[in-house]
Backbone as JSON, one array per atom type, in Angstrom:
{
  "sequence": "XXXXXXXXXXXXXXXXXXXXXXXXXXXXXXXXXXXXXXXXXXXXXXXXXXXXXXXXXXXXXXXXXXXXXXXXXXXXXXXXXXXXXXXXXXXXXXXXXXXXXXXXXXXXXXXXXXXXXXXXXXXXXXXXXXXXXXXXXXXXXXXXXXXXXXXXXXXXXXXXXXXXXXXXXXXXXXXXXXXXXXXXXXXXXXXXXXXXXXXXXXXXXXXXX",
  "N": [[124.6, 125.56, 132.73], [126.21, 125.27, 130.65], [126.9, 122.89, 129.71], [126.74, 120.17, 127.66], [124.13, 117.75, 127.35], [123.07, 114.55, 126.56], [120.45, 112.36, 126.38], [120.12, 108.79, 126.68], [117.77, 106.25, 126.28], [116.99, 103.21, 127.29], [114.83, 100.77, 126.29], [112.35, 98.06, 126.6], [110.23, 95.1, 126.14], [107.61, 94.47, 128.18], [107.23, 91.81, 129.01], [109.8, 90.74, 128.6], [111.3, 92.19, 130.18], [110.17, 91.29, 132.66], [110.98, 88.69, 132.61], [113.73, 89.07, 132.82], [113.94, 90.06, 135.14], [113.39, 88.26, 136.86], [115.41, 85.95, 136.18], [117.41, 87.26, 137.05], [116.79, 87.14, 139.7], [116.18, 89.54, 141.12], [114.04, 92.16, 143.02], [111.85, 94.18, 141.67], [112.22, 97.78, 142.32], [110.11, 99.08, 142.69], [107.76, 97.67, 143.05], [105.56, 97.34, 145.08], [103.84, 95.72, 145.98], [105.02, 93.24, 145.6], [104.57, 92.11, 143.03], [106.19, 92.05, 139.82], [105.27, 93.15, 137.43], [103.26, 95.03, 138.14], [105.19, 96.9, 139.39], [106.86, 97.59, 137.06], [104.83, 98.75, 135.41], [104.32, 101.14, 136.97], [106.85, 102.39, 136.97], [107.29, 102.63, 134.33], [105.14, 104.99, 133.96], [106.39, 106.8, 135.41], [108.61, 107.51, 134.08], [107.8, 108.51, 131.36], [107.55, 111.12, 130.31], [110.61, 111.58, 130.29], [111.14, 109.75, 128.45], [110.12, 110.63, 126.19], [111.65, 112.8, 125.69], [114.08, 111.91, 125.03], [117.15, 111.75, 123.36], [118.14, 109.62, 122.16], [116.79, 106.16, 121.65], [116.58, 103.04, 122.33], [115.46, 100.02, 121.69], [115.87, 97.0, 123.67], [114.59, 94.54, 123.63], [114.99, 92.33, 121.91], [117.57, 92.05, 121.59], [120.89, 90.92, 121.84], [123.63, 90.99, 124.01], [126.1, 91.84, 123.0], [125.01, 92.91, 120.51], [123.96, 95.29, 121.4], [126.19, 96.41, 122.65], [127.37, 97.1, 120.17], [125.44, 98.9, 119.11], [125.53, 100.89, 121.16], [128.46, 101.56, 120.64], [128.58, 102.6, 118.18], [126.94, 105.03, 118.25], [128.12, 106.51, 120.32], [130.91, 106.15, 120.23], [132.09, 105.54, 117.87], [131.3, 107.56, 116.35], [129.81, 107.38, 114.02], [127.44, 108.73, 112.07], [124.25, 108.88, 113.29], [121.0, 107.73, 112.66], [119.07, 108.42, 114.39], [116.57, 107.43, 114.97], [114.42, 104.64, 116.06], [113.69, 101.55, 114.83], [110.94, 99.55, 115.23], [109.6, 96.39, 114.29], [106.9, 94.54, 114.23], [105.09, 91.73, 114.4], [101.91, 90.58, 114.6], [98.8, 88.96, 115.75], [95.26, 89.62, 114.28], [93.28, 88.52, 115.47], [93.9, 88.68, 118.24], [94.1, 91.1, 118.78], [94.95, 94.54, 117.76], [98.29, 96.07, 118.03], [98.42, 98.37, 120.66], [100.8, 100.36, 120.84], [101.6, 100.73, 118.03], [102.58, 102.53, 115.34], [102.2, 102.37, 112.63], [100.16, 100.47, 110.57], [99.98, 97.38, 109.07], [97.83, 95.5, 107.07], [97.92, 91.86, 106.33], [96.03, 90.1, 105.65], [95.2, 89.36, 103.11], [96.83, 87.84, 101.55], [97.67, 84.51, 100.49], [96.93, 81.77, 102.54], [99.14, 79.83, 104.84], [98.02, 78.41, 106.61], [95.94, 76.83, 106.05], [97.15, 74.5, 104.6], [98.2, 71.6, 105.09], [100.61, 70.48, 105.86], [102.0, 72.57, 106.21], [100.67, 73.92, 108.47], [101.31, 73.53, 111.21], [103.78, 75.16, 111.51], [105.72, 77.75, 111.64], [106.25, 81.5, 110.17], [108.76, 81.66, 110.7], [110.04, 79.75, 109.58], [111.7, 78.28, 106.69], [109.89, 76.67, 105.25], [107.46, 77.7, 105.56], [107.72, 80.46, 104.86], [108.83, 80.36, 102.35], [106.55, 79.64, 101.17], [104.73, 81.36, 101.27], [106.04, 83.83, 100.1], [106.14, 82.91, 97.3], [104.19, 84.02, 95.76], [103.05, 86.44, 94.01], [101.81, 88.69, 94.63], [102.45, 88.82, 97.18], [105.17, 89.27, 97.08], [105.08, 91.71, 95.63], [103.72, 93.25, 97.36], [105.8, 93.5, 99.57], [107.73, 94.79, 98.02], [106.42, 97.33, 97.85], [106.03, 98.15, 100.13], [108.39, 98.37, 101.22], [109.56, 100.43, 99.57], [108.07, 102.58, 100.46], [108.56, 102.88, 103.18], [111.31, 103.34, 102.98], [111.25, 106.05, 101.93], [109.65, 107.39, 103.98], [111.03, 107.11, 106.21], [113.45, 109.05, 106.33], [111.75, 111.49, 106.67], [110.32, 111.03, 108.92], [112.55, 111.19, 110.81], [113.42, 113.86, 110.35], [111.37, 115.2, 111.26], [111.6, 114.61, 113.91], [111.04, 112.51, 115.25], [111.6, 109.65, 117.18], [111.28, 106.73, 117.58], [109.94, 104.37, 116.01], [107.06, 102.08, 115.48], [106.36, 99.51, 113.42], [103.88, 97.55, 112.58], [102.65, 94.51, 111.45], [100.08, 92.49, 110.64], [98.34, 89.39, 110.54], [95.84, 86.79, 110.45], [96.13, 85.07, 112.68], [98.82, 85.68, 113.35], [101.05, 84.24, 112.74], [101.98, 82.94, 110.57], [101.81, 84.49, 107.79], [102.14, 87.33, 108.42], [104.51, 86.73, 110.29], [106.12, 85.94, 108.14], [106.45, 88.19, 106.42], [107.08, 90.48, 108.24], [109.65, 89.48, 108.9], [110.92, 89.57, 106.45], [110.84, 92.4, 105.96], [112.43, 93.44, 108.24], [114.98, 92.06, 107.45], [115.54, 93.86, 105.3], [115.82, 96.38, 106.28], [118.24, 96.14, 108.01], [119.99, 95.64, 106.06], [120.42, 98.04, 105.15], [121.4, 99.45, 107.12], [120.11, 100.22, 109.29], [118.65, 101.12, 112.49], [117.11, 98.73, 114.11], [114.61, 96.21, 115.16], [113.05, 93.28, 115.33], [109.97, 91.8, 116.41], [107.88, 89.21, 117.29], [104.93, 88.95, 118.31], [102.45, 87.21, 118.46], [102.99, 84.52, 117.46], [103.27, 82.03, 118.95], [101.05, 81.42, 119.94], [98.72, 80.1, 119.04], [97.97, 76.62, 119.1], [97.83, 73.6, 117.89]],
  "CA": [[126.02, 125.86, 132.79], [126.86, 125.2, 128.95], [127.21, 121.54, 129.56], [125.9, 119.68, 126.78], [123.86, 116.53, 127.59], [122.3, 113.71, 125.5], [119.69, 111.35, 127.01], [119.73, 107.65, 125.98], [116.79, 105.74, 127.16], [117.15, 101.83, 126.94], [113.47, 100.41, 126.67], [112.2, 96.69, 126.5], [108.97, 94.83, 126.32], [107.22, 94.09, 129.46], [107.44, 90.33, 129.41], [111.28, 90.57, 128.5], [111.76, 92.72, 131.4], [109.7, 90.26, 133.73], [112.09, 87.42, 132.41], [115.26, 89.32, 133.16], [114.14, 90.23, 136.78], [113.31, 86.65, 137.37], [116.58, 85.38, 135.87], [118.45, 87.6, 138.21], [116.56, 87.17, 140.98], [116.0, 90.86, 141.51], [112.88, 92.65, 143.23], [111.78, 95.51, 141.34], [112.31, 98.73, 143.43], [108.73, 100.01, 142.76], [106.89, 96.76, 143.25], [105.24, 97.42, 146.52], [103.05, 94.7, 146.67], [105.83, 92.17, 145.14], [104.47, 91.87, 141.47], [106.8, 92.72, 139.11], [104.29, 93.87, 136.51], [103.07, 96.31, 138.73], [106.29, 97.55, 139.28], [107.06, 98.02, 135.74], [103.85, 99.81, 135.31], [104.66, 102.35, 137.95], [108.19, 102.95, 136.35], [106.72, 103.79, 132.76], [104.26, 105.95, 134.05], [107.25, 107.8, 135.98], [109.6, 108.1, 133.04], [107.23, 108.75, 130.17], [108.09, 112.43, 129.74], [111.87, 111.33, 129.95], [111.42, 108.94, 127.42], [109.76, 111.32, 124.79], [112.58, 113.69, 125.58], [115.6, 111.23, 124.87], [117.93, 111.83, 122.1], [118.33, 108.19, 121.63], [115.96, 105.33, 122.27], [116.93, 101.83, 121.75], [114.39, 98.72, 122.4], [116.56, 96.01, 123.55], [113.76, 93.69, 123.73], [115.42, 91.16, 121.2], [119.12, 92.13, 121.37], [122.08, 90.09, 122.59], [124.51, 91.96, 124.6], [127.08, 92.35, 121.63], [124.53, 93.82, 119.69], [123.67, 96.56, 122.11], [127.23, 97.09, 122.5], [127.44, 97.76, 118.76], [124.49, 100.18, 118.81], [126.28, 102.2, 121.8], [129.51, 102.23, 119.99], [127.89, 103.69, 116.93], [126.32, 106.35, 118.84], [128.96, 107.26, 121.13], [132.42, 105.88, 120.24], [132.69, 105.27, 116.27], [131.34, 108.98, 115.79], [129.1, 107.7, 113.05], [126.02, 109.42, 111.78], [123.2, 108.24, 114.1], [119.71, 108.18, 112.24], [118.15, 109.21, 115.52], [115.27, 106.83, 115.01], [114.81, 103.17, 116.29], [112.46, 100.76, 114.29], [110.43, 97.94, 115.81], [108.82, 95.65, 113.35], [106.05, 93.86, 114.97], [104.15, 90.97, 113.77], [100.67, 90.21, 115.26], [97.46, 88.12, 114.95], [94.35, 90.33, 114.48], [92.41, 87.98, 116.47], [94.51, 89.06, 119.44], [94.14, 92.52, 119.06], [95.92, 95.6, 117.09], [98.92, 96.53, 119.31], [98.14, 99.64, 120.86], [101.69, 101.3, 120.42], [101.72, 100.82, 116.66], [102.66, 103.83, 114.36], [101.84, 102.11, 111.08], [99.68, 99.07, 110.89], [99.69, 96.93, 107.78], [97.1, 93.98, 107.18], [98.11, 91.1, 105.29], [95.27, 88.69, 105.55], [94.89, 89.16, 101.9], [97.67, 86.99, 101.09], [97.36, 83.19, 100.65], [97.02, 81.57, 104.17], [99.42, 78.58, 104.95], [97.36, 77.77, 107.79], [94.94, 75.81, 105.21], [97.95, 73.64, 104.02], [98.27, 70.6, 106.04], [102.03, 70.24, 106.06], [102.45, 74.04, 106.88], [99.63, 74.47, 109.6], [101.99, 73.89, 112.46], [105.04, 75.63, 111.31], [105.6, 79.52, 111.53], [106.94, 82.19, 109.3], [110.18, 81.81, 110.91], [110.66, 78.38, 109.15], [111.71, 78.56, 105.4], [108.77, 76.03, 104.47], [106.27, 78.74, 105.42], [108.34, 81.87, 104.15], [109.09, 80.3, 100.99], [105.44, 79.25, 100.32], [104.11, 82.92, 101.49], [106.84, 84.58, 99.18], [106.2, 82.43, 96.15], [103.22, 84.52, 95.23], [103.43, 87.57, 92.97], [101.22, 89.29, 95.57], [103.51, 88.99, 98.42], [106.88, 90.05, 96.6], [104.86, 92.97, 95.25], [103.74, 93.65, 98.56], [106.94, 93.84, 100.13], [108.46, 95.84, 97.26], [105.77, 98.45, 97.78], [106.19, 98.69, 101.61], [109.88, 98.89, 101.74], [109.77, 101.7, 98.89], [107.28, 103.47, 101.13], [109.35, 103.19, 104.43], [112.57, 104.12, 102.65], [110.75, 107.58, 101.7], [109.32, 107.74, 105.14], [111.97, 107.12, 107.55], [113.99, 110.46, 106.55], [110.71, 112.23, 107.15], [110.25, 110.87, 110.51], [113.96, 111.85, 111.22], [113.51, 115.21, 110.21], [110.35, 115.67, 112.32], [112.21, 114.37, 115.3], [110.52, 111.2, 115.87], [112.86, 108.79, 117.54], [111.1, 105.34, 117.74], [109.01, 103.85, 115.03], [106.66, 100.67, 115.49], [105.53, 99.03, 112.25], [102.78, 96.48, 112.98], [101.93, 93.87, 110.23], [99.03, 91.48, 111.08], [97.43, 88.57, 109.6], [94.68, 86.38, 111.31], [96.68, 84.56, 113.82], [100.03, 86.34, 113.79], [101.96, 82.92, 112.83], [102.37, 82.61, 109.29], [101.82, 85.72, 106.86], [102.76, 88.53, 109.31], [105.75, 86.9, 110.65], [107.17, 86.19, 107.08], [106.82, 89.64, 106.04], [107.93, 91.1, 109.17], [111.26, 89.08, 108.86], [111.57, 90.08, 105.03], [111.04, 93.81, 106.26], [113.55, 93.31, 109.08], [116.19, 92.24, 106.81], [115.7, 95.05, 104.46], [116.37, 97.76, 107.4], [119.39, 95.84, 108.39], [120.88, 95.66, 104.91], [120.35, 99.61, 104.97], [122.27, 100.01, 108.16], [118.94, 100.97, 110.2], [118.71, 100.47, 113.83], [115.86, 97.91, 113.7], [114.62, 95.09, 115.93], [111.78, 92.39, 115.47], [109.31, 91.1, 117.55], [106.63, 88.42, 116.84], [103.91, 88.76, 119.41], [101.81, 85.96, 118.75], [103.26, 83.54, 116.88], [103.33, 81.03, 119.83], [99.89, 81.49, 121.04], [98.13, 79.11, 118.46], [98.36, 75.47, 119.33], [97.23, 72.67, 117.04]],
  "C": [[126.73, 125.73, 131.4], [127.16, 123.68, 129.06], [126.34, 120.75, 128.54], [125.45, 118.06, 127.04], [122.9, 115.94, 126.64], [121.64, 112.76, 126.54], [119.47, 110.1, 126.24], [119.1, 106.8, 126.99], [116.76, 104.22, 126.41], [115.7, 101.32, 127.32], [113.57, 98.84, 126.08], [110.76, 96.47, 126.7], [108.7, 94.26, 127.69], [107.61, 92.69, 129.95], [108.96, 90.24, 129.11], [111.72, 91.26, 129.89], [111.29, 91.63, 132.64], [110.67, 88.91, 133.78], [113.29, 87.83, 133.04], [115.19, 89.5, 134.65], [114.15, 88.86, 137.3], [114.54, 85.98, 137.33], [117.59, 85.76, 136.7], [118.05, 87.68, 139.71], [116.44, 88.32, 141.98], [114.49, 91.2, 141.83], [112.86, 93.9, 142.33], [111.3, 96.73, 142.37], [110.92, 99.36, 143.53], [107.44, 98.78, 143.0], [106.39, 96.68, 144.74], [104.52, 96.36, 146.89], [103.65, 93.09, 146.07], [105.45, 91.59, 143.82], [105.21, 92.66, 140.57], [106.15, 93.25, 138.07], [103.92, 95.18, 137.07], [104.23, 97.58, 139.0], [106.83, 98.39, 137.99], [106.24, 99.0, 135.13], [104.18, 100.96, 135.79], [105.75, 103.16, 137.31], [107.82, 103.44, 135.02], [106.07, 104.81, 133.04], [105.29, 107.33, 134.63], [108.37, 108.5, 134.84], [108.96, 108.51, 131.69], [107.64, 109.99, 129.69], [109.67, 112.19, 129.61], [111.92, 110.59, 128.76], [111.24, 109.59, 126.21], [110.85, 112.44, 124.59], [113.97, 112.99, 125.13], [115.94, 111.51, 123.41], [118.07, 110.43, 121.48], [117.38, 107.24, 122.15], [116.4, 104.0, 121.36], [115.96, 100.79, 122.48], [115.44, 97.72, 122.49], [115.93, 94.43, 123.74], [114.6, 91.99, 123.14], [116.9, 91.3, 120.91], [119.91, 91.25, 122.37], [122.98, 91.11, 122.99], [125.62, 92.69, 123.86], [126.42, 93.15, 120.93], [124.27, 95.32, 120.22], [124.81, 97.24, 122.32], [127.61, 97.52, 121.29], [126.98, 98.84, 118.52], [125.21, 101.34, 119.8], [127.36, 102.76, 121.22], [129.45, 102.93, 118.78], [127.59, 104.83, 117.3], [127.44, 107.04, 119.39], [130.53, 107.21, 120.95], [132.81, 106.04, 118.5], [132.43, 106.71, 115.77], [130.43, 108.83, 114.2], [127.8, 108.41, 113.15], [124.99, 108.47, 112.37], [121.78, 108.76, 113.56], [118.61, 108.68, 113.34], [116.77, 108.38, 115.4], [115.44, 105.15, 114.89], [113.72, 102.56, 115.89], [112.45, 99.66, 114.92], [109.55, 97.44, 114.82], [108.06, 94.59, 114.23], [104.94, 93.21, 114.4], [103.02, 90.3, 114.89], [99.69, 89.57, 114.73], [96.27, 89.44, 115.31], [93.32, 89.85, 115.59], [92.78, 88.16, 118.11], [94.59, 90.28, 119.88], [95.07, 93.39, 118.34], [96.96, 96.23, 118.3], [98.83, 97.92, 119.28], [99.33, 100.89, 120.55], [102.28, 101.31, 119.09], [101.74, 102.3, 116.08], [101.9, 103.59, 113.3], [101.23, 100.62, 111.49], [99.36, 98.39, 109.37], [98.99, 95.58, 107.79], [97.5, 93.23, 105.97], [97.32, 89.67, 105.25], [94.87, 88.54, 104.21], [95.65, 88.35, 101.01], [97.31, 85.54, 101.37], [97.79, 82.85, 102.03], [97.73, 79.91, 104.31], [98.67, 77.8, 105.97], [96.41, 76.67, 106.91], [95.85, 74.77, 104.71], [98.39, 72.99, 105.03], [99.71, 70.51, 106.52], [102.73, 71.82, 106.46], [101.82, 74.73, 108.28], [100.52, 74.55, 110.89], [103.39, 74.37, 112.38], [104.62, 77.19, 111.52], [106.32, 80.06, 110.45], [108.39, 82.22, 109.55], [110.91, 80.59, 110.34], [110.58, 78.52, 107.69], [110.44, 77.78, 104.59], [107.65, 77.17, 104.37], [106.61, 79.93, 104.63], [108.37, 81.54, 102.67], [107.53, 79.96, 100.32], [104.59, 80.92, 100.21], [104.9, 83.59, 100.35], [106.75, 84.1, 97.44], [105.12, 83.15, 95.27], [103.5, 85.93, 95.08], [102.95, 88.77, 94.14], [102.08, 89.89, 96.64], [104.66, 89.65, 98.14], [106.24, 91.29, 96.24], [104.59, 93.92, 96.32], [104.77, 94.39, 99.3], [107.73, 94.76, 99.4], [107.8, 97.19, 97.62], [105.66, 99.19, 99.45], [107.58, 99.18, 101.91], [110.33, 100.07, 100.72], [109.0, 102.83, 99.75], [108.24, 103.9, 102.71], [110.71, 103.82, 103.9], [112.44, 105.59, 102.53], [110.21, 107.86, 103.14], [110.29, 108.0, 106.22], [112.63, 108.38, 107.42], [113.11, 111.47, 106.89], [110.44, 112.37, 108.58], [111.28, 111.57, 111.1], [113.82, 113.15, 111.31], [112.27, 115.67, 111.02], [110.78, 115.53, 113.61], [111.59, 113.23, 116.11], [111.84, 110.08, 115.95], [112.6, 107.44, 117.75], [109.85, 105.1, 116.8], [108.28, 102.4, 115.12], [105.88, 100.43, 114.34], [105.07, 97.65, 112.82], [102.33, 95.82, 111.6], [101.28, 92.55, 110.93], [98.4, 90.9, 109.88], [96.67, 87.76, 110.78], [95.21, 86.03, 112.57], [97.92, 84.97, 114.34], [101.07, 85.27, 113.81], [102.55, 82.71, 111.8], [102.86, 83.76, 108.33], [102.41, 86.79, 107.51], [104.0, 88.18, 109.67], [106.81, 86.63, 109.35], [107.44, 87.57, 106.52], [107.54, 90.83, 107.08], [109.38, 90.85, 109.11], [111.83, 89.47, 107.49], [111.86, 91.74, 105.3], [112.45, 94.22, 107.21], [114.74, 93.29, 108.54], [116.42, 93.32, 105.73], [116.28, 96.33, 105.12], [117.7, 97.09, 107.53], [120.49, 95.86, 107.25], [121.19, 97.16, 104.67], [120.96, 100.46, 106.23], [121.19, 100.83, 109.25], [119.0, 100.53, 111.29], [117.23, 99.87, 113.89], [115.95, 96.67, 114.83], [113.28, 94.5, 115.42], [111.25, 91.71, 116.18], [108.33, 90.29, 116.95], [105.75, 88.04, 118.04], [103.09, 87.55, 119.64], [101.93, 84.85, 118.33], [103.15, 82.04, 117.54], [102.13, 80.59, 120.45], [98.83, 80.61, 120.35], [98.77, 77.81, 118.65], [97.58, 74.57, 118.48], [97.15, 71.17, 117.49]]
}
């Protein structure tokens, strides 16, 4: 009928969705047996085609309400140019498996490992003591510089192709130190360049010492 329509798809990680349902004490409408995980999985199956056709895709897993409001305002209110691609940077541990939804996977196990430093072993790349240790090495800084240059080149190409969501996975052995440090550094680079981006650290709490 000549009506212009756009589709906005809000996504989130399964574990975050489960937490949100439990906090609000709601039952998933598709959870026939009462299990949230089954309802979420069934919903994903139903919506897979719609997700692929969405004009805008936002992963809300790590977003505060005000951050989501800012993204929506940028798209629909402020009339700013939307780059039409949402980047998720995901740190992980190879011993827990490569993320199945990753578009690009980078292996940083070649970098010096804080795990073998007693005073750093129990900390993660989210803490300055570990991040400073990892980034003090030339190979770490050089790798970060190379990957940021490559992504600055690739993002416009992905946008031109019509890709709407890009998952960049960065892995080390346990997903606690090196991958978290590099993922955080790459996240800051994207944010400084006004990209729509979120960072998720999948495995950094799994190791206990």
